[in-house]
Short mmCIF file of C-alpha atoms in Angstrom, two decimals:
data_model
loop_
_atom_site.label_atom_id
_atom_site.label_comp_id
_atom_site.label_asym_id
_atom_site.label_seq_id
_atom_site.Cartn_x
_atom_site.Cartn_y
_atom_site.Cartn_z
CA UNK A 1 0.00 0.00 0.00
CA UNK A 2 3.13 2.01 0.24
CA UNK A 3 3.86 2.34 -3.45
CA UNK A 4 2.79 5.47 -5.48
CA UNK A 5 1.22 4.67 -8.42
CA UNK A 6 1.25 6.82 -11.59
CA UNK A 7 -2.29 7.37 -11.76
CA UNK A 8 -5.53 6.72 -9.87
CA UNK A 9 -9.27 6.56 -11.69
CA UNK A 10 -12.14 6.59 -9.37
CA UNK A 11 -15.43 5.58 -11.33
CA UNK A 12 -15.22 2.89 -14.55
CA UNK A 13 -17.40 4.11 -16.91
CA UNK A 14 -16.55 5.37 -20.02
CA UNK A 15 -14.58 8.12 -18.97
CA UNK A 16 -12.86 6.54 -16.58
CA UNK A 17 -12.30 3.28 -18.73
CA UNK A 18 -11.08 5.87 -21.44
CA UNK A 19 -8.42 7.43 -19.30
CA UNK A 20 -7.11 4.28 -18.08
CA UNK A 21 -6.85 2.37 -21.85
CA UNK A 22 -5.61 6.08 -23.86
CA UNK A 23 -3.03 6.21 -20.94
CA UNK A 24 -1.85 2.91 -21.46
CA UNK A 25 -1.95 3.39 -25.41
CA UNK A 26 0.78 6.16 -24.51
CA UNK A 27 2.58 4.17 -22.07
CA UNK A 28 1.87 5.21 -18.75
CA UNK A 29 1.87 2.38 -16.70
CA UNK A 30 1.17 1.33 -13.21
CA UNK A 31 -3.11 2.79 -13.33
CA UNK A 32 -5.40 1.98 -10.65
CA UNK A 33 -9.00 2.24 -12.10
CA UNK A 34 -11.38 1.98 -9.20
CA UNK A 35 -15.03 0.94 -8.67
CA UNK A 36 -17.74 1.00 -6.11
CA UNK A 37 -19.98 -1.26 -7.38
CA UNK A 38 -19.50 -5.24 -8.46
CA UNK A 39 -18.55 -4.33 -12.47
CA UNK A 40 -17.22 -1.48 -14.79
CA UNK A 41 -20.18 1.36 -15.85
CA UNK A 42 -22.32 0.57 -13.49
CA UNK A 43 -24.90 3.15 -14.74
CA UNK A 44 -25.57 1.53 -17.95
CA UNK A 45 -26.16 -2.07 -15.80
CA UNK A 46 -28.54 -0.87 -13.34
CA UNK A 47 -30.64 2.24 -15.28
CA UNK A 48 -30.35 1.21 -18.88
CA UNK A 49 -32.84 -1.45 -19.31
CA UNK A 50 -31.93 -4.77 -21.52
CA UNK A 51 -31.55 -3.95 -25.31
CA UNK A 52 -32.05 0.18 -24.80
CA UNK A 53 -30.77 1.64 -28.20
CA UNK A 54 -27.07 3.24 -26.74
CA UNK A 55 -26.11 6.33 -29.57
CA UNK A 56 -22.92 7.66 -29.79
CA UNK A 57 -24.50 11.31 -30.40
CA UNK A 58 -26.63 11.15 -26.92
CA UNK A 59 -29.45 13.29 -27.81
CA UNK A 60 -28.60 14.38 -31.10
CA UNK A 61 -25.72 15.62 -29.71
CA UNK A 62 -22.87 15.43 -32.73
CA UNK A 63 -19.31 14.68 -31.18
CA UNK A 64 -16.34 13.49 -33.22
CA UNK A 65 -14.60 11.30 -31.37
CA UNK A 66 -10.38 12.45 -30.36
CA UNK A 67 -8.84 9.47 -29.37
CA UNK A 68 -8.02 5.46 -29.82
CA UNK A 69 -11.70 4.06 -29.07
CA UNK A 70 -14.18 3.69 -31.74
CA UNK A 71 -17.55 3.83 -30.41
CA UNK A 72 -20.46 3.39 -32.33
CA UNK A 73 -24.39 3.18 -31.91
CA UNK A 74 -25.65 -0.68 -30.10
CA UNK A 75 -27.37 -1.67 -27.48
CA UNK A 76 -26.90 -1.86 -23.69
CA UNK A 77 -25.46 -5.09 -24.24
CA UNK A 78 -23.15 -4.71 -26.82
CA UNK A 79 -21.67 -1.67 -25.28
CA UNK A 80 -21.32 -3.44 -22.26
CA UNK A 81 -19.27 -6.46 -24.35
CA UNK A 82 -17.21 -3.22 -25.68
CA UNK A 83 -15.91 -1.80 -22.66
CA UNK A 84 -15.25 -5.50 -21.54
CA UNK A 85 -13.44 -6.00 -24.77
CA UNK A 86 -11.09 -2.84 -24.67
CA UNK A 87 -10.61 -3.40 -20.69
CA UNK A 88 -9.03 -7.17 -20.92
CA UNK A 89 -6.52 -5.88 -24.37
CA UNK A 90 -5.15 -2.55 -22.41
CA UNK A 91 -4.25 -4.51 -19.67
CA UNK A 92 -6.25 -2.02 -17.17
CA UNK A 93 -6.26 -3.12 -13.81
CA UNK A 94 -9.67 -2.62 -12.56
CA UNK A 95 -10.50 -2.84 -8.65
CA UNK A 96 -14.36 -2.80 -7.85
CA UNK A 97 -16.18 -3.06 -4.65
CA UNK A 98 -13.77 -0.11 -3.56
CA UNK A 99 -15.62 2.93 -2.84
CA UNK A 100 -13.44 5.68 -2.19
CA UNK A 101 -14.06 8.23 0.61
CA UNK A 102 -12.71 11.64 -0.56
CA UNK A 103 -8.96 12.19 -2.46
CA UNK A 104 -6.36 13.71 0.01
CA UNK A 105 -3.50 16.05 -1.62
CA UNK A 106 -0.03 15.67 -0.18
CA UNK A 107 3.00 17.34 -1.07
CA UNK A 108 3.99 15.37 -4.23
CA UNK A 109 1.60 12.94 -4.57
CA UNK A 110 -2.79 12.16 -3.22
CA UNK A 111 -3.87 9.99 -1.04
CA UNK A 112 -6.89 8.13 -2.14
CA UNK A 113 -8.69 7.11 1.33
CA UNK A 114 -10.79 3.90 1.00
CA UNK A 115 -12.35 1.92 3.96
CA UNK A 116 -9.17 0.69 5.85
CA UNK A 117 -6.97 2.70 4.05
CA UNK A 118 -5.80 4.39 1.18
CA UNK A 119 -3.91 4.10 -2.38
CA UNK A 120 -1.32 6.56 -3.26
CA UNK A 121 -0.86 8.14 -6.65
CA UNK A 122 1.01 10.87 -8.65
CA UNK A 123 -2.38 11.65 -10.32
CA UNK A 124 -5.94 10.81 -9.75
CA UNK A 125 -8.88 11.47 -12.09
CA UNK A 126 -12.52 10.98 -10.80
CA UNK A 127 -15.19 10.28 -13.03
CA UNK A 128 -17.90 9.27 -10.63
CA UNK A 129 -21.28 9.98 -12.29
CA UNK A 130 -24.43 11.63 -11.24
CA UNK A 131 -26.42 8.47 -11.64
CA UNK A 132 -24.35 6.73 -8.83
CA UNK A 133 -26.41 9.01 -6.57
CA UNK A 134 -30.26 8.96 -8.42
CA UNK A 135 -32.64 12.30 -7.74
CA UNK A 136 -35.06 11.28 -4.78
CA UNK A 137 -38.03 13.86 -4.46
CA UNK A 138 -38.35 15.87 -1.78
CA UNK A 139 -40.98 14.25 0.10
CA UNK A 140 -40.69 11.87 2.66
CA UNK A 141 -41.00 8.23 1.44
CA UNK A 142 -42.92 6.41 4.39
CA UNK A 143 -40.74 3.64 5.82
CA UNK A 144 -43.65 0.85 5.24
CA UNK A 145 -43.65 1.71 1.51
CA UNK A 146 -39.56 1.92 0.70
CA UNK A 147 -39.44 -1.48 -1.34
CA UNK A 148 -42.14 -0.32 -3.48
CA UNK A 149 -40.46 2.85 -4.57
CA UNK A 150 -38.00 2.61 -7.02
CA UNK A 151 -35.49 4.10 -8.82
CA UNK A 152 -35.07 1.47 -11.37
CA UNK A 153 -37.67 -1.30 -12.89
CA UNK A 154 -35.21 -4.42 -11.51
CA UNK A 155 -37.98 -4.73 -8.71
CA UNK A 156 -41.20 -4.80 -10.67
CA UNK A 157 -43.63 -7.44 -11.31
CA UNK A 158 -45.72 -8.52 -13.58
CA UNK A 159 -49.44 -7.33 -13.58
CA UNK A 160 -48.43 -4.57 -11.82
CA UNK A 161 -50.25 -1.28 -11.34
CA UNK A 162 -47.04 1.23 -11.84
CA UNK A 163 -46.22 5.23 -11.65
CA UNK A 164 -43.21 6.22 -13.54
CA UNK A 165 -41.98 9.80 -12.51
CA UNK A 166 -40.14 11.60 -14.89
CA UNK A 167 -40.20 12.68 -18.74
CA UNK A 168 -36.71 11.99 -19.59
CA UNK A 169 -35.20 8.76 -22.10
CA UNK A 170 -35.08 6.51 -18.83
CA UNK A 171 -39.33 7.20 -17.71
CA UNK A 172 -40.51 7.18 -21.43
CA UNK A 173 -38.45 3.85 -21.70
CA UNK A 174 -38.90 2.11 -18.61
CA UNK A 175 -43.03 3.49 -19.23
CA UNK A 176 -43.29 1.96 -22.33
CA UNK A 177 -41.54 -1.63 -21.65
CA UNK A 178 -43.61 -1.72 -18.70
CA UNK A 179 -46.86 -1.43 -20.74
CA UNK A 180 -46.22 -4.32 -22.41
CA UNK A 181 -47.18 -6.62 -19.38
CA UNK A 182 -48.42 -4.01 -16.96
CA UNK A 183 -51.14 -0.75 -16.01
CA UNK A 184 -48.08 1.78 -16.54
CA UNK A 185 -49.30 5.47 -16.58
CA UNK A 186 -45.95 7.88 -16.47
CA UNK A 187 -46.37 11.33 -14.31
CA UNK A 188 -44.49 14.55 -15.58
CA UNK A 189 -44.87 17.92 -14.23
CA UNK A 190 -44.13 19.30 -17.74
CA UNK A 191 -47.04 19.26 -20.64
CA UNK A 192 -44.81 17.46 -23.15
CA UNK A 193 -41.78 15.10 -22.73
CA UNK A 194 -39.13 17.78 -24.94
CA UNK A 195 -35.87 16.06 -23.08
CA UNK A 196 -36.37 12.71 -24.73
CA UNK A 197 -35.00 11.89 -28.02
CA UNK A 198 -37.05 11.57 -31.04
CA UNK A 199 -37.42 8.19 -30.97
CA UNK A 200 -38.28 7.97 -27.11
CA UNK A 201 -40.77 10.48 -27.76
CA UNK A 202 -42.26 8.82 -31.17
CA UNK A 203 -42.78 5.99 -29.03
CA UNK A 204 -44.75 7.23 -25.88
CA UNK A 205 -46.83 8.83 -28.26
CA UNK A 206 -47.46 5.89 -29.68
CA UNK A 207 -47.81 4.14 -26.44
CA UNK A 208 -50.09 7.08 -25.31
CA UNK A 209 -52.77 6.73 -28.46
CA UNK A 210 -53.24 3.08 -27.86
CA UNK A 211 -54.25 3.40 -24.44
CA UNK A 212 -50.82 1.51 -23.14
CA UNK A 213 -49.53 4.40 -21.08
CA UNK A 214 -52.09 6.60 -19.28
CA UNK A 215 -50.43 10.21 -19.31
CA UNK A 216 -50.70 12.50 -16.00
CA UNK A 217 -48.64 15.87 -18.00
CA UNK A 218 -48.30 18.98 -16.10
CA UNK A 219 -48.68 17.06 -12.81
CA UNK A 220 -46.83 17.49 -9.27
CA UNK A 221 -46.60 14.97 -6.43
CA UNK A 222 -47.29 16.45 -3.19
CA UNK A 223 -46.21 12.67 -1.24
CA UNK A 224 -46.96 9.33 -0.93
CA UNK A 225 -48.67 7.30 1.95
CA UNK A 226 -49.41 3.91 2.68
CA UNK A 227 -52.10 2.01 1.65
CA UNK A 228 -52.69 -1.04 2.78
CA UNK A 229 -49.23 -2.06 2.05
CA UNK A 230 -49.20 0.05 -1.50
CA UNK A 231 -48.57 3.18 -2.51
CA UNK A 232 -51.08 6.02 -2.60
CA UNK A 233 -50.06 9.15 -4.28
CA UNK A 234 -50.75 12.65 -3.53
CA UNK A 235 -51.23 14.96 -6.18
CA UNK A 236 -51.43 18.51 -6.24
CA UNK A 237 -53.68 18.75 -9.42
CA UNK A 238 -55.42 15.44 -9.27
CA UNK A 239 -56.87 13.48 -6.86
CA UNK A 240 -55.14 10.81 -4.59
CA UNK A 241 -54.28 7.28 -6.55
CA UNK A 242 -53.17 3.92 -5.50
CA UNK A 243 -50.41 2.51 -7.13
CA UNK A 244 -48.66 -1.00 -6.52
CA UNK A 245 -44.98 0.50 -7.52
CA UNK A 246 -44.10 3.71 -8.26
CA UNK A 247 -40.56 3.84 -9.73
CA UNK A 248 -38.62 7.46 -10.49
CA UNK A 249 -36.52 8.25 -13.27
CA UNK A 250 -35.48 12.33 -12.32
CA UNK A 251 -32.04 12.21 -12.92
CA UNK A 252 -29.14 12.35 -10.99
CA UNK A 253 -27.25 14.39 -8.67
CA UNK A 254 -23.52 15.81 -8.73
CA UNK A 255 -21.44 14.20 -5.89
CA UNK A 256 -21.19 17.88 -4.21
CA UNK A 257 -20.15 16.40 -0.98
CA UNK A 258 -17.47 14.06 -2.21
CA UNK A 259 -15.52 16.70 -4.56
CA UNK A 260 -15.59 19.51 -2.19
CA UNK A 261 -14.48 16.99 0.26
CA UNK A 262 -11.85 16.18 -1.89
CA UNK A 263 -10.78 20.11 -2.65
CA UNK A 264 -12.60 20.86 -5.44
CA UNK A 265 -14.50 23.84 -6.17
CA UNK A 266 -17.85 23.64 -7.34
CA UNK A 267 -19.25 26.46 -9.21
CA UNK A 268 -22.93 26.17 -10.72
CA UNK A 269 -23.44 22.25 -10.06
CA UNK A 270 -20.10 21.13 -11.49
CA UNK A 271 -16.82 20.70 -11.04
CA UNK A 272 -14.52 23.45 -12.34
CA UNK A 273 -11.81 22.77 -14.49
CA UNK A 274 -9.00 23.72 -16.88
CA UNK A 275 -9.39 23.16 -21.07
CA UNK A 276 -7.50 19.69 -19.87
CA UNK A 277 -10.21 19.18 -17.08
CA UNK A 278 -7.24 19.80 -14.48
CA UNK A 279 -9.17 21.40 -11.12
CA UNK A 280 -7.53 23.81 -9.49
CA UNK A 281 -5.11 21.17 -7.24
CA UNK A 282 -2.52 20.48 -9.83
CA UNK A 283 -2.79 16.69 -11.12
CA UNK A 284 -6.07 16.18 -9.93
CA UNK A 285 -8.97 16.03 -12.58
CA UNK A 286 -12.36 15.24 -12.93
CA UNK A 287 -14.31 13.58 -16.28
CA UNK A 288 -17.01 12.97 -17.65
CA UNK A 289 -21.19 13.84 -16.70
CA UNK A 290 -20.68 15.21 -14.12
CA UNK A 291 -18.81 17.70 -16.13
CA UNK A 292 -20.96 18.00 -18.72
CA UNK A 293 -24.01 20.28 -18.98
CA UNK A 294 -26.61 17.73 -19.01
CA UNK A 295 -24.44 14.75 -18.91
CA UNK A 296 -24.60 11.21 -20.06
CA UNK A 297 -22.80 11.16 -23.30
CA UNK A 298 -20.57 8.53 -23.43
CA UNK A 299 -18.74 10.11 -26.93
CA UNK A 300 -17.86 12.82 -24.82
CA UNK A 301 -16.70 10.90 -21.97
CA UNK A 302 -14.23 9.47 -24.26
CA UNK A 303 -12.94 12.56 -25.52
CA UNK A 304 -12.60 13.47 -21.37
CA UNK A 305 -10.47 10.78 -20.89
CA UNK A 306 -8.25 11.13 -24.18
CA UNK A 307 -7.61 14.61 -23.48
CA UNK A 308 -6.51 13.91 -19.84
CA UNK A 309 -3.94 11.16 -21.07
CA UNK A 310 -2.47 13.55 -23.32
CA UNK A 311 -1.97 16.25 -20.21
CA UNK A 312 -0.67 13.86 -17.61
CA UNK A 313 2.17 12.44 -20.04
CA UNK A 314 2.96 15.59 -20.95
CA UNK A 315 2.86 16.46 -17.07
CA UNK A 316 5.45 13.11 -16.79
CA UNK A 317 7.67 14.04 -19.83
CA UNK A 318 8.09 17.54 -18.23
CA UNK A 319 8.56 16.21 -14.42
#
């Protein structure tokens, strides 16, 4: 535990995973990429549900991709296969189940604290996502109720009567597989769902004019109480409704308390940053959606990662 390795990644998805392998293609050695959860991009395993179209421009969004990886358009699945493809020829060593507690600056090198100890490095980059910590409303969730609120559809059944919250890509897709073997109806407080893609919206439309998915547009949730065991919802322009599930898909939230923990200044939501996503502690960086304007583009992420390999050999070179 005494050695100090070139570079530390906390978070494996794709930016993280991107930093690691276009580090290695440049011959930095000795990188630590590092992972709470059981597997690399944990986002895409848990929120993305099985066969969910995965585009290289996320929303439309055109971005040419800078470095060694070539992404293109698949599937959950495939993308998955990808990342496990370009992991096991780069050599990367990846570490999960180690969830790391805040980055420590020293004189020449950071300490990155995990439970029992910490790693040292010359550089660390932390690409921790938003979706590791999902939007929960404001509301109290009764205790009695907890398993039936969700913030994926890994939990539901089927026959069941189910709220989805939201009007992004996740609640238009996890409302419309649902229909298929379920009542789904899919609450938004705005009148039309304008942040999904075309296709995502195409398709609760379509959902919506053959009865599949019962809309509830321009509609707030006041709470939620117990019924008998299910959920009853409180609305503020409707009245109360029982629900066997209700499952929200709001986003997620920028790990404020972990990066200012860590030193790094937060200015409108995000991370700030040099042109080479350097913060201001010299040799520590941050990548991808959480530095990103509305995040989740993995094409981007990738770019993140290439660019930050380029600084930190030129950073070695230069030492």
């Amino acid at each position: 535990m005494d050695n100090i390795h070139n570079m530390v990644i906390v978070g494996a998805g794709p930016a993280g995973i991107a930093t690691a392998v276009e580090s290695y293609i440049l011959g930095i050695r000795d990188i630590v990429l590092l992972e709470k959860d059981q597997n690399h991009n944990a986002t895409i395993r848990k929120y993305y549900k099985d066969n969910k179209r995965v585009d290289k421009d996320w929303k439309g969004q055109k971005v040419e991709l800078d470095g060694n990886i070539y992404f293109m358009d698949g599937t959950k699945e495939s993308t998955l296969d990808f990342f496990d493809e370009i992991i096991a020829h780069h050599f990367v060593e990846l570490r999960t189940h180690t969830e790391v507690q805040k980055v420590v600056k020293k004189d020449d090198y950071f300490e990155v604290m995990i439970p029992g100890g910490s790693i040292k490095a010359r550089f660390v980059v932390v690409t921790i996502g938003r979706m590791g910590k999902p939007n929960k409303p404001d509301y109290k969730i009764p205790a009695t109720i907890k398993k039936r609120v969700n913030y994926t559809i890994d939990e539901c059944s089927e026959g069941e009567k189910i709220l989805v919250v939201g009007g992004g890509d996740s609640a238009v897709e996890y409302a419309v597989d649902l229909s298929e073997k379920n009542d789904v109806t899919i609450c938004y407080r705005r009148e039309t769902f304008r942040r999904a893609n075309p296709t995502n919206r195409d398709a609760i439309a379509n959902a919506i004019a053959h009865n599949e998915v019962r809309p509830y547009l321009g509609t707030n949730i006041e709470g939620l109480e117990d019924d008998n065991g299910k959920v009853r919802v409180i609305f503020a322009e409707r009245e109360p409704e029982t629900f066997d599930r209700v499952i929200y898909a709001i986003g997620g939230t920028t790990p404020s308390a972990f990066l200012t923990g860590s030193g790094i200044r937060i200015e409108d939501g995000k991370p700030v940053h040099d042109e080479n996503y350097m913060t201001d502690i010299p040799g520590l960086y941050v990548a991808g959606d959480i530095t990103q304007e509305s995040g989740g583009s993995i094409a981007l992420g990738l770019n993140h990662g290439y660019a930050i390999a380029q600084h930190i050999l030129k950073n070695i070179q230069n030492a």
